[in-house]
Amino acid sequence: MAQTATALRNTSFLPRSISSTSTWDDDTWRFDLTRPGVTDSSRTIDWTFELPDGSRFTDPTWRTLRDTVKCFLWSLRIDPPAGKRRLGPGSLISIFNQMRVLVCWMVSEGYDSFNQLDADAAARFMATLRERPGRKGEALSLATRAGYLSTLSRLHAQREKLVDGVPDDLRRFLGERGPRLPRLDRQGR
């Protein structure tokens, strides 16, 4: 693909097609995943999710934040961080699910842009995750929280490619999070 995330940031040039059935501006992105047993929800990104204040992520108030999340996900697809592979639709959907939790937390805390997500805010978000119940009502596993940490790391790595990127200060938080997991940082190999 000739498009780069930098082009997405610096111009209004956005991909028209996300898949054979979805376009950039659609409220729902459906990816072309045809493996047997793939459900509609496991191949779909639904941008219309409800936020803690009762609004929808597709409401005009959230356009900049929504466009930033879209550009972030698409940048992982077409222009990943140095040394990282391009992500497929399944990985993008997983990261979207984490981003949805992050966005909901941001809205509940009064944040309306990623440039407000500094080291202190990231620490509060991760502390909230420690208290958040998982599917079985128990605390989220360490592996699940590590996934969120990985997504924050990706958001930081892609910040220069986004109109509303996170501040560089987020690096301080990422550096303080104890030993790095090799799976989370393949550049260390």
mmCIF file of C-alpha atoms in Angstrom:
data_model
loop_
_atom_site.group_PDB
_atom_site.id
_atom_site.type_symbol
_atom_site.label_atom_id
_atom_site.label_comp_id
_atom_site.label_asym_id
_atom_site.label_seq_id
_atom_site.Cartn_x
_atom_site.Cartn_y
_atom_site.Cartn_z
ATOM 1 C CA MET A 1 0.000 0.000 0.000
ATOM 2 C CA ALA A 2 1.441 3.348 -1.006
ATOM 3 C CA GLN A 3 -0.309 5.206 1.813
ATOM 4 C CA THR A 4 1.623 5.925 4.970
ATOM 5 C CA ALA A 5 0.382 6.940 8.374
ATOM 6 C CA THR A 6 2.349 10.164 7.941
ATOM 7 C CA ALA A 7 0.216 10.918 4.876
ATOM 8 C CA LEU A 8 -2.863 10.201 6.998
ATOM 9 C CA ARG A 9 -1.626 12.698 9.559
ATOM 10 C CA ASN A 10 -0.495 15.463 7.246
ATOM 11 C CA THR A 11 -3.237 15.427 4.622
ATOM 12 C CA SER A 12 -6.875 14.590 4.292
ATOM 13 C CA PHE A 13 -5.907 11.540 2.207
ATOM 14 C CA LEU A 14 -7.475 8.561 3.895
ATOM 15 C CA PRO A 15 -8.052 5.076 2.534
ATOM 16 C CA ARG A 16 -11.422 4.702 0.902
ATOM 17 C CA SER A 17 -11.677 0.982 1.508
ATOM 18 C CA ILE A 18 -10.963 -0.863 4.702
ATOM 19 C CA SER A 19 -12.196 -4.134 3.233
ATOM 20 C CA SER A 20 -14.432 -5.305 0.404
ATOM 21 C CA THR A 21 -17.492 -4.223 2.422
ATOM 22 C CA SER A 22 -16.304 -1.291 4.587
ATOM 23 C CA THR A 23 -15.007 2.199 4.002
ATOM 24 C CA TRP A 24 -13.052 4.548 6.265
ATOM 25 C CA ASP A 25 -16.116 6.601 7.231
ATOM 26 C CA ASP A 26 -18.398 3.656 8.034
ATOM 27 C CA ASP A 27 -19.645 3.355 11.615
ATOM 28 C CA THR A 28 -18.726 -0.324 11.473
ATOM 29 C CA TRP A 29 -15.633 -1.792 9.858
ATOM 30 C CA ARG A 30 -16.085 -5.405 8.718
ATOM 31 C CA PHE A 31 -12.868 -7.118 7.741
ATOM 32 C CA ASP A 32 -12.603 -9.863 5.145
ATOM 33 C CA LEU A 33 -11.915 -12.735 7.522
ATOM 34 C CA THR A 34 -13.239 -15.953 6.033
ATOM 35 C CA ARG A 35 -11.816 -18.623 8.317
ATOM 36 C CA PRO A 36 -14.398 -21.193 9.384
ATOM 37 C CA GLY A 37 -16.023 -20.315 12.686
ATOM 38 C CA VAL A 38 -15.261 -16.585 12.521
ATOM 39 C CA THR A 39 -18.248 -14.742 13.974
ATOM 40 C CA ASP A 40 -19.345 -11.312 12.820
ATOM 41 C CA SER A 41 -18.186 -9.736 16.081
ATOM 42 C CA SER A 42 -14.697 -11.220 15.726
ATOM 43 C CA ARG A 43 -14.232 -9.549 12.340
ATOM 44 C CA THR A 44 -15.884 -6.222 13.177
ATOM 45 C CA ILE A 45 -14.912 -2.877 14.678
ATOM 46 C CA ASP A 46 -18.002 -1.001 15.814
ATOM 47 C CA TRP A 47 -17.256 2.687 16.304
ATOM 48 C CA THR A 48 -20.730 3.405 17.738
ATOM 49 C CA PHE A 49 -19.979 2.163 21.257
ATOM 50 C CA GLU A 50 -21.470 4.017 24.207
ATOM 51 C CA LEU A 51 -19.252 6.160 26.412
ATOM 52 C CA PRO A 52 -19.626 6.632 30.194
ATOM 53 C CA ASP A 53 -21.238 10.049 29.707
ATOM 54 C CA GLY A 54 -24.063 8.479 27.656
ATOM 55 C CA SER A 55 -22.794 9.752 24.304
ATOM 56 C CA ARG A 56 -21.654 7.571 21.418
ATOM 57 C CA PHE A 57 -18.103 7.487 20.075
ATOM 58 C CA THR A 58 -19.543 8.426 16.671
ATOM 59 C CA ASP A 59 -21.027 11.668 18.044
ATOM 60 C CA PRO A 60 -19.422 14.809 16.533
ATOM 61 C CA THR A 61 -17.917 15.723 19.928
ATOM 62 C CA TRP A 62 -15.541 12.770 19.660
ATOM 63 C CA ARG A 63 -14.518 13.154 16.018
ATOM 64 C CA THR A 64 -10.858 14.051 16.680
ATOM 65 C CA LEU A 65 -10.418 11.279 19.225
ATOM 66 C CA ARG A 66 -12.192 8.767 16.958
ATOM 67 C CA ASP A 67 -10.137 9.791 13.920
ATOM 68 C CA THR A 68 -6.969 9.433 15.978
ATOM 69 C CA VAL A 69 -7.918 5.905 17.037
ATOM 70 C CA LYS A 70 -8.717 5.031 13.414
ATOM 71 C CA CYS A 71 -5.399 6.467 12.205
ATOM 72 C CA PHE A 72 -3.535 4.690 15.017
ATOM 73 C CA LEU A 73 -5.029 1.324 14.105
ATOM 74 C CA TRP A 74 -4.509 1.875 10.400
ATOM 75 C CA SER A 75 -0.900 2.981 10.998
ATOM 76 C CA LEU A 76 -0.249 -0.384 12.660
ATOM 77 C CA ARG A 77 -1.564 -1.975 9.478
ATOM 78 C CA ILE A 78 0.354 0.076 6.907
ATOM 79 C CA ASP A 79 3.255 1.785 8.746
ATOM 80 C CA PRO A 80 4.103 -0.048 11.994
ATOM 81 C CA PRO A 81 6.889 1.059 14.328
ATOM 82 C CA ALA A 82 10.417 0.280 13.165
ATOM 83 C CA GLY A 83 11.202 -3.405 13.521
ATOM 84 C CA LYS A 84 7.560 -4.419 13.962
ATOM 85 C CA ARG A 85 5.420 -6.362 11.528
ATOM 86 C CA ARG A 86 2.257 -5.039 9.923
ATOM 87 C CA LEU A 87 -0.773 -6.178 11.870
ATOM 88 C CA GLY A 88 -3.609 -8.145 10.365
ATOM 89 C CA PRO A 89 -7.309 -7.529 10.907
ATOM 90 C CA GLY A 90 -7.580 -9.887 13.892
ATOM 91 C CA SER A 91 -4.810 -8.051 15.739
ATOM 92 C CA LEU A 92 -6.334 -4.675 14.884
ATOM 93 C CA ILE A 93 -9.658 -5.811 16.330
ATOM 94 C CA SER A 94 -7.948 -6.934 19.556
ATOM 95 C CA ILE A 95 -6.148 -3.601 19.889
ATOM 96 C CA PHE A 96 -9.393 -1.754 19.104
ATOM 97 C CA ASN A 97 -11.058 -3.569 22.015
ATOM 98 C CA GLN A 98 -8.285 -2.333 24.309
ATOM 99 C CA MET A 99 -8.509 1.165 22.846
ATOM 100 C CA ARG A 100 -12.261 1.163 23.503
ATOM 101 C CA VAL A 101 -11.570 0.500 27.205
ATOM 102 C CA LEU A 102 -8.911 3.240 27.222
ATOM 103 C CA VAL A 103 -11.231 5.740 25.508
ATOM 104 C CA CYS A 104 -14.061 4.973 27.940
ATOM 105 C CA TRP A 105 -11.669 5.481 30.857
ATOM 106 C CA MET A 106 -10.430 8.746 29.336
ATOM 107 C CA VAL A 107 -13.972 10.073 28.957
ATOM 108 C CA SER A 108 -14.837 9.069 32.538
ATOM 109 C CA GLU A 109 -11.757 10.995 33.718
ATOM 110 C CA GLY A 110 -12.573 14.095 31.659
ATOM 111 C CA TYR A 111 -9.925 13.613 28.955
ATOM 112 C CA ASP A 112 -10.888 14.371 25.374
ATOM 113 C CA SER A 113 -7.570 13.918 23.562
ATOM 114 C CA PHE A 114 -4.553 11.623 23.601
ATOM 115 C CA ASN A 115 -2.149 14.514 24.139
ATOM 116 C CA GLN A 116 -3.500 14.569 27.711
ATOM 117 C CA LEU A 117 -2.469 10.955 28.292
ATOM 118 C CA ASP A 118 0.816 11.560 30.086
ATOM 119 C CA ALA A 119 2.761 9.268 32.429
ATOM 120 C CA ASP A 120 0.557 10.056 35.440
ATOM 121 C CA ALA A 121 -2.652 9.440 33.485
ATOM 122 C CA ALA A 122 -1.286 6.144 32.132
ATOM 123 C CA ALA A 123 -0.401 5.047 35.673
ATOM 124 C CA ARG A 124 -3.959 5.832 36.814
ATOM 125 C CA PHE A 125 -5.374 3.916 33.844
ATOM 126 C CA MET A 126 -3.273 0.840 34.634
ATOM 127 C CA ALA A 127 -4.273 1.103 38.323
ATOM 128 C CA THR A 128 -7.921 1.151 37.230
ATOM 129 C CA LEU A 129 -7.319 -1.995 35.185
ATOM 130 C CA ARG A 130 -5.964 -3.763 38.278
ATOM 131 C CA GLU A 131 -9.359 -3.147 39.902
ATOM 132 C CA ARG A 132 -11.445 -3.950 36.827
ATOM 133 C CA PRO A 133 -13.158 -7.334 36.894
ATOM 134 C CA GLY A 134 -12.625 -9.710 34.013
ATOM 135 C CA ARG A 135 -15.185 -11.938 32.340
ATOM 136 C CA LYS A 136 -15.419 -14.302 35.314
ATOM 137 C CA GLY A 137 -15.661 -11.476 37.843
ATOM 138 C CA GLU A 138 -12.047 -11.917 38.949
ATOM 139 C CA ALA A 139 -9.254 -9.385 38.520
ATOM 140 C CA LEU A 140 -7.765 -9.078 35.051
ATOM 141 C CA SER A 141 -4.834 -11.409 34.550
ATOM 142 C CA LEU A 142 -1.275 -10.165 34.345
ATOM 143 C CA ALA A 143 -1.216 -11.200 30.675
ATOM 144 C CA THR A 144 -4.303 -9.104 29.930
ATOM 145 C CA ARG A 145 -2.822 -6.070 31.670
ATOM 146 C CA ALA A 146 0.440 -6.652 29.781
ATOM 147 C CA GLY A 147 -1.614 -6.456 26.572
ATOM 148 C CA TYR A 148 -2.897 -3.029 27.582
ATOM 149 C CA LEU A 149 0.650 -1.968 28.411
ATOM 150 C CA SER A 150 1.720 -3.150 24.969
ATOM 151 C CA THR A 151 -1.041 -1.081 23.384
ATOM 152 C CA LEU A 152 0.100 2.005 25.322
ATOM 153 C CA SER A 153 3.625 1.306 24.099
ATOM 154 C CA ARG A 154 2.395 1.079 20.500
ATOM 155 C CA LEU A 155 0.436 4.316 20.947
ATOM 156 C CA HIS A 156 3.634 5.987 22.139
ATOM 157 C CA ALA A 157 5.690 4.513 19.280
ATOM 158 C CA GLN A 158 3.184 5.833 16.714
ATOM 159 C CA ARG A 159 2.671 9.261 18.346
ATOM 160 C CA GLU A 160 4.570 11.186 15.639
ATOM 161 C CA LYS A 161 2.264 9.705 12.995
ATOM 162 C CA LEU A 162 -0.914 10.944 14.664
ATOM 163 C CA VAL A 163 -2.512 14.377 14.769
ATOM 164 C CA ASP A 164 -3.367 13.850 18.446
ATOM 165 C CA GLY A 165 -0.446 11.750 19.640
ATOM 166 C CA VAL A 166 0.377 10.990 23.244
ATOM 167 C CA PRO A 167 3.059 13.156 24.880
ATOM 168 C CA ASP A 168 6.626 11.898 24.976
ATOM 169 C CA ASP A 169 6.260 11.925 28.783
ATOM 170 C CA LEU A 170 4.446 8.587 28.416
ATOM 171 C CA ARG A 171 7.900 7.055 27.838
ATOM 172 C CA ARG A 172 8.703 7.685 31.517
ATOM 173 C CA PHE A 173 5.715 5.587 32.568
ATOM 174 C CA LEU A 174 6.573 2.818 30.116
ATOM 175 C CA GLY A 175 10.167 2.778 31.386
ATOM 176 C CA GLU A 176 9.028 2.449 35.015
ATOM 177 C CA ARG A 177 6.826 -0.583 34.459
ATOM 178 C CA GLY A 178 9.413 -3.118 35.575
ATOM 179 C CA PRO A 179 11.140 -5.727 33.438
ATOM 180 C CA ARG A 180 10.111 -5.696 29.819
ATOM 181 C CA LEU A 181 8.557 -8.786 28.380
ATOM 182 C CA PRO A 182 10.476 -9.988 25.293
ATOM 183 C CA ARG A 183 7.175 -10.506 23.494
ATOM 184 C CA LEU A 184 6.321 -6.856 24.049
ATOM 185 C CA ASP A 185 9.641 -5.539 22.743
ATOM 186 C CA ARG A 186 11.013 -7.513 19.850
ATOM 187 C CA GLN A 187 13.506 -4.773 19.028
ATOM 188 C CA GLY A 188 15.494 -5.897 22.078
ATOM 189 C CA ARG A 189 16.442 -9.131 20.339
#
